[in-house]
XYZ file of C-alpha atoms in Angstrom:
131
model
C 20.130 -9.344 5.080
C 20.049 -9.456 1.312
C 21.032 -6.567 -0.928
C 17.377 -6.432 -2.027
C 16.266 -5.655 1.522
C 18.864 -2.914 1.831
C 17.772 -1.503 -1.533
C 14.136 -1.501 -0.380
C 15.124 0.338 2.795
C 17.092 2.903 0.795
C 14.181 3.420 -1.624
C 11.770 3.977 1.270
C 14.076 6.525 2.891
C 14.596 8.278 -0.455
C 10.817 8.576 -0.871
C 10.564 10.085 2.611
C 13.337 12.562 1.781
C 11.689 13.547 -1.514
C 8.335 14.125 0.133
C 9.934 16.080 2.971
C 11.716 18.330 0.460
C 9.137 18.667 -2.321
C 5.742 17.623 -0.936
C 3.639 16.223 -3.756
C 5.803 17.887 -6.419
C 8.454 16.077 -8.422
C 11.115 18.716 -7.793
C 11.599 22.448 -7.285
C 10.637 23.150 -10.933
C 7.260 21.416 -10.665
C 4.355 23.927 -10.713
C 2.935 22.125 -7.641
C 6.110 22.817 -5.643
C 5.419 24.850 -2.497
C 8.598 26.209 -0.898
C 6.687 26.637 2.386
C 5.522 22.999 2.526
C 6.150 21.278 5.872
C 5.941 17.490 5.872
C 5.930 17.398 9.668
C 9.281 15.672 9.929
C 12.924 16.516 9.369
C 15.922 14.778 7.781
C 17.025 13.641 11.254
C 13.720 11.759 11.624
C 14.325 9.950 8.346
C 17.807 9.048 9.566
C 16.321 7.676 12.792
C 13.908 5.566 10.737
C 16.848 4.121 8.809
C 18.640 3.391 12.080
C 15.607 1.498 13.418
C 15.544 -0.627 10.270
C 19.298 -1.216 10.451
C 18.951 -2.303 14.089
C 16.192 -4.708 13.087
C 18.418 -6.181 10.386
C 21.307 -6.538 12.867
C 19.048 -8.092 15.514
C 17.668 -10.590 13.009
C 21.174 -11.580 11.953
C 21.958 -12.332 15.618
C 19.001 -14.702 16.076
C 20.420 -18.164 16.736
C 19.240 -21.148 14.723
C 17.666 -22.814 17.743
C 14.267 -24.020 18.849
C 13.216 -20.527 20.035
C 14.110 -18.881 16.742
C 10.567 -17.803 15.827
C 10.014 -16.135 19.207
C 13.356 -14.312 18.958
C 12.485 -13.048 15.472
C 9.155 -11.728 16.716
C 10.881 -9.964 19.634
C 13.146 -8.171 17.132
C 10.106 -7.246 15.015
C 8.230 -5.991 18.085
C 11.197 -3.853 19.176
C 11.434 -2.290 15.707
C 7.695 -1.620 15.458
C 7.615 -0.016 18.916
C 10.607 2.162 17.996
C 8.851 3.201 14.783
C 5.676 3.950 16.777
C 7.637 6.304 19.035
C 9.397 7.949 16.101
C 6.160 8.484 14.213
C 4.534 9.909 17.339
C 7.478 12.321 17.693
C 6.637 13.486 14.159
C 2.963 14.040 14.918
C 2.036 10.928 12.941
C 3.379 12.460 9.732
C 6.416 10.276 9.010
C 4.610 7.006 8.381
C 1.507 7.392 6.259
C -0.189 4.831 3.999
C 2.603 4.328 1.450
C 5.327 4.239 4.077
C 3.277 1.885 6.246
C 2.888 -0.582 3.397
C 6.579 -0.376 2.503
C 7.677 -0.781 6.126
C 5.365 -3.733 6.744
C 6.629 -5.423 3.590
C 10.254 -4.737 4.500
C 9.854 -6.003 8.065
C 7.981 -9.076 6.862
C 10.610 -9.939 4.253
C 13.440 -9.458 6.749
C 11.721 -11.717 9.296
C 11.140 -14.388 6.653
C 14.762 -14.156 5.581
C 15.753 -14.648 9.232
C 13.718 -17.843 9.370
C 10.138 -16.946 10.305
C 7.786 -19.316 8.452
C 5.515 -17.975 5.727
C 2.094 -16.780 6.843
C -0.726 -14.563 5.642
C -0.655 -12.637 8.943
C 0.662 -9.106 9.275
C 3.392 -9.705 11.840
C 3.503 -6.006 12.773
C -0.206 -5.567 13.478
C -0.138 -6.528 17.164
C 2.157 -3.596 18.008
C 1.785 -1.177 15.112
C 0.152 2.213 15.678
C 0.935 3.678 12.233
């Protein structure tokens, strides 16, 4: 997977960490900072999210350049989306909200295209996605 995909993953996880630590505030000095804020997820949940994405990247790199390539790519996408569904459910639906959903869908889509899935206007996560 390209460095751009890894950078997008890192940016997404950083945003999750910032929100988990500061809520809607920029930092601890922001007047909107609430030290009692609870995002509904923990650093370990963010780490698990990163691991799911890393597994997707690894699975996509293993897809052989054969006739069944598209189906194999979609299996890897499905596995990642189902793992993210379970993780988000474990967090009471708080880990993946609108911004994270859009970033994850974009990241998954770009990774699948890089692995060889043809371009399409379809959301390839929609069939399995609960977030």
